[in-house]
Amino acid sequence: MKKRPPLERIDGIKIFLQKHTLELAEVMFAYVDSDRDRLKKFLPWVDAVNSTEDEIAYIKSSMKNWKKCTMFDYGIFNKDGDEYMGNLGVHSIAWEHDRCELGYWILGKFEGKGYVLEAVTLLEKQLFAMGFHRLEIRCSFLNQRSANIPKARGYVLEGTLRQDTREKQAYSDTLVFAKLSSEREANRDSSW
């Protein structure tokens, strides 16, 4: 599979995905800072984000990675008002194996409304169209909301990485879900 970036903007019904821009840094930091306690339960990077400058550095790094085709990070935006709600990214890309991993987070006030499910659906469709064969989603076994996304999209729970992560000074298990290109029609919602 040839290295190439996905679309910079992907439109859905309730949301759209947009490649990060520097203009987003201030809002992104404000959102992370306002929801810090909830986010850091499962996201190791939250404690390292302490200013708008930290977000600017992250976005600049994200833009470089996008250009190098090593990682693709999007903001999730509500189509009704273009409000930023969280992030969805393509990480751990193994071009030689046509494989990558999806990671996501959303601000607490938008949780449980189907936005992340739609975002994953949109990006999944784009990645399979590009030629990816395998998509993975990994999450803490304690994060049931996050685990519900791959379950709803027809991913297979392939296993549990036992005590591979430290959360709150204790070892924690990671769930590994995957979907193959041959399984992409599973749980397809025709409205997306």
Coordinates of C-alpha atoms in Angstrom, one line a residue:
M1 CA 0.0 0.0 0.0
K2 CA 1.4 3.4 -1.0
K3 CA 1.8 6.0 1.8
R4 CA -0.7 8.9 1.3
P5 CA -2.8 11.1 3.5
P6 CA -6.6 10.7 3.9
L7 CA -9.0 13.5 3.1
E8 CA -8.4 16.6 5.3
R9 CA -12.1 17.0 5.9
I10 CA -14.7 14.2 6.1
D11 CA -18.4 15.1 6.3
G12 CA -21.0 13.1 8.1
I13 CA -24.6 13.8 9.1
K14 CA -24.2 15.3 12.6
I15 CA -20.5 15.9 12.5
F16 CA -17.5 16.5 10.4
L17 CA -13.8 15.6 10.8
Q18 CA -11.2 18.3 10.1
K19 CA -7.4 18.1 10.1
H20 CA -6.1 20.2 12.9
T21 CA -5.2 23.8 12.4
L22 CA -3.3 26.2 14.6
E23 CA -6.5 28.3 15.1
L24 CA -7.9 25.4 17.1
A25 CA -5.2 25.5 19.8
E26 CA -6.8 27.9 22.3
V27 CA -10.2 26.1 22.2
M28 CA -8.6 22.7 22.3
F29 CA -6.6 23.7 25.5
A30 CA -9.7 25.3 27.1
Y31 CA -11.7 22.1 26.5
V32 CA -9.0 19.8 27.8
D33 CA -8.4 22.0 30.8
S34 CA -12.2 22.2 31.6
D35 CA -12.6 18.4 31.5
R36 CA -9.1 17.5 32.8
D37 CA -10.1 15.2 35.7
R38 CA -12.4 13.1 33.5
L39 CA -10.0 12.9 30.5
K40 CA -6.9 11.9 32.5
K41 CA -8.6 8.8 33.9
F42 CA -7.8 7.0 30.6
L43 CA -5.5 9.4 28.6
P44 CA -1.9 9.6 29.6
W45 CA -1.1 12.8 27.7
V46 CA -3.6 15.1 29.7
D47 CA -1.1 16.0 32.4
A48 CA 1.4 17.2 29.8
V49 CA -1.1 19.7 28.4
N50 CA -0.9 22.8 30.6
S51 CA -1.2 25.8 28.2
T52 CA -2.3 26.9 24.8
E53 CA 1.4 26.7 23.8
D54 CA 1.4 23.0 24.6
E55 CA -1.6 22.6 22.2
I56 CA 0.2 24.7 19.6
A57 CA 3.2 22.4 19.9
Y58 CA 1.0 19.3 19.6
I59 CA -0.8 20.7 16.5
K60 CA 2.5 21.6 14.8
S61 CA 3.8 18.1 15.5
S62 CA 0.5 16.7 14.2
M63 CA 0.9 18.7 11.0
K64 CA 4.4 17.4 10.5
N65 CA 3.3 13.8 11.1
W66 CA 0.4 14.3 8.6
K67 CA 2.9 15.4 6.0
K68 CA 5.2 12.4 6.7
C69 CA 2.2 10.1 6.7
T70 CA 3.0 8.7 10.1
M71 CA -0.1 9.9 12.0
F72 CA -3.4 11.7 11.0
D73 CA -5.2 13.6 13.7
Y74 CA -8.6 15.2 13.3
G75 CA -10.9 17.4 15.3
I76 CA -14.4 16.3 15.7
F77 CA -16.9 19.1 15.0
N78 CA -20.6 19.4 15.4
K79 CA -22.1 20.3 12.0
D80 CA -24.7 22.4 13.9
G81 CA -22.6 25.4 14.7
D82 CA -19.1 24.0 13.8
E83 CA -18.4 23.5 17.5
Y84 CA -15.2 21.5 18.3
M85 CA -16.0 18.4 20.5
G86 CA -12.9 16.2 20.6
N87 CA -10.3 14.3 18.6
L88 CA -10.0 11.2 16.5
G89 CA -6.7 10.0 15.1
V90 CA -5.0 7.4 13.1
H91 CA -1.9 6.1 14.9
S92 CA 0.6 3.3 14.9
I93 CA 0.4 3.1 11.1
A94 CA 2.2 0.1 9.6
W95 CA 2.0 0.9 5.9
E96 CA 3.9 -2.3 4.9
H97 CA 1.2 -4.3 6.6
D98 CA -1.8 -2.1 5.6
R99 CA -2.7 -1.7 9.3
C100 CA -3.4 1.2 11.7
E101 CA -5.0 2.1 15.0
L102 CA -7.7 4.6 15.8
G103 CA -7.8 6.6 19.0
Y104 CA -10.4 9.1 20.2
W105 CA -11.7 11.3 23.0
I106 CA -14.6 13.7 23.3
L107 CA -15.5 16.3 25.9
G108 CA -17.8 15.1 28.6
K109 CA -20.7 17.3 27.7
F110 CA -20.9 15.6 24.2
E111 CA -20.5 12.0 25.5
G112 CA -23.3 9.5 24.8
K113 CA -24.8 11.3 21.8
G114 CA -23.4 9.2 19.0
Y115 CA -20.7 11.6 17.9
V116 CA -17.7 9.4 18.4
L117 CA -19.6 6.4 16.8
E118 CA -20.3 8.5 13.7
A119 CA -16.7 9.9 13.7
V120 CA -15.2 6.4 13.8
T121 CA -17.6 5.2 11.1
L122 CA -16.6 8.1 8.8
L123 CA -12.9 7.6 9.3
E124 CA -13.2 3.8 9.0
K125 CA -14.8 4.1 5.6
Q126 CA -12.1 6.5 4.4
L127 CA -9.3 4.2 5.6
F128 CA -10.7 1.1 4.0
A129 CA -11.2 3.0 0.8
M130 CA -7.5 4.0 0.9
G131 CA -6.6 0.3 1.1
F132 CA -6.1 -0.4 4.8
H133 CA -6.7 -4.1 5.5
R134 CA -6.8 -4.0 9.4
L135 CA -8.0 -1.3 11.8
E136 CA -7.4 -1.6 15.5
I137 CA -8.9 0.2 18.5
R138 CA -7.3 -0.3 21.9
C139 CA -8.7 1.0 25.2
S140 CA -8.6 0.4 29.0
F141 CA -10.7 -2.5 30.2
L142 CA -12.1 0.1 32.7
N143 CA -13.3 2.4 30.0
Q144 CA -16.6 0.8 28.9
R145 CA -17.8 3.9 27.0
S146 CA -14.7 3.6 24.8
A147 CA -15.1 -0.1 24.4
N148 CA -18.7 0.3 23.3
I149 CA -17.6 2.0 20.1
P150 CA -15.7 -0.9 18.4
K151 CA -18.4 -3.3 19.6
A152 CA -21.1 -1.2 17.9
R153 CA -19.0 -1.1 14.7
G154 CA -18.6 -4.8 14.5
Y155 CA -14.9 -5.0 15.6
V156 CA -13.8 -8.3 17.1
L157 CA -12.4 -8.3 20.6
E158 CA -9.1 -10.2 19.9
G159 CA -7.7 -10.2 23.3
T160 CA -6.6 -8.5 26.5
L161 CA -3.1 -7.2 27.1
R162 CA -2.7 -8.0 30.7
Q163 CA -1.3 -5.3 33.0
D164 CA 0.4 -3.5 30.0
T165 CA -0.4 0.0 31.2
R166 CA -0.2 2.0 34.4
E167 CA -3.3 3.9 35.4
K168 CA -3.5 5.6 38.8
Q169 CA -0.4 4.0 40.1
A170 CA -1.6 0.5 39.3
Y171 CA -1.3 -1.8 36.3
S172 CA -4.2 -2.0 34.0
D173 CA -5.4 -4.3 31.2
T174 CA -5.9 -3.1 27.6
L175 CA -8.6 -4.4 25.3
V176 CA -7.6 -4.9 21.7
F177 CA -10.4 -4.8 19.0
A178 CA -9.9 -5.2 15.3
K179 CA -11.8 -5.1 12.1
L180 CA -10.6 -6.4 8.7
S181 CA -11.5 -4.9 5.3
S182 CA -13.5 -8.1 4.6
E183 CA -15.7 -7.3 7.7
R184 CA -16.3 -3.6 6.8
E185 CA -20.0 -4.2 6.0
A186 CA -20.7 -5.5 9.5
N187 CA -23.2 -3.2 11.3
R188 CA -23.2 -0.8 8.4
D189 CA -25.6 2.1 8.9
S190 CA -26.8 3.2 5.5
S191 CA -27.3 6.8 6.7
W192 CA -23.5 7.1 7.0

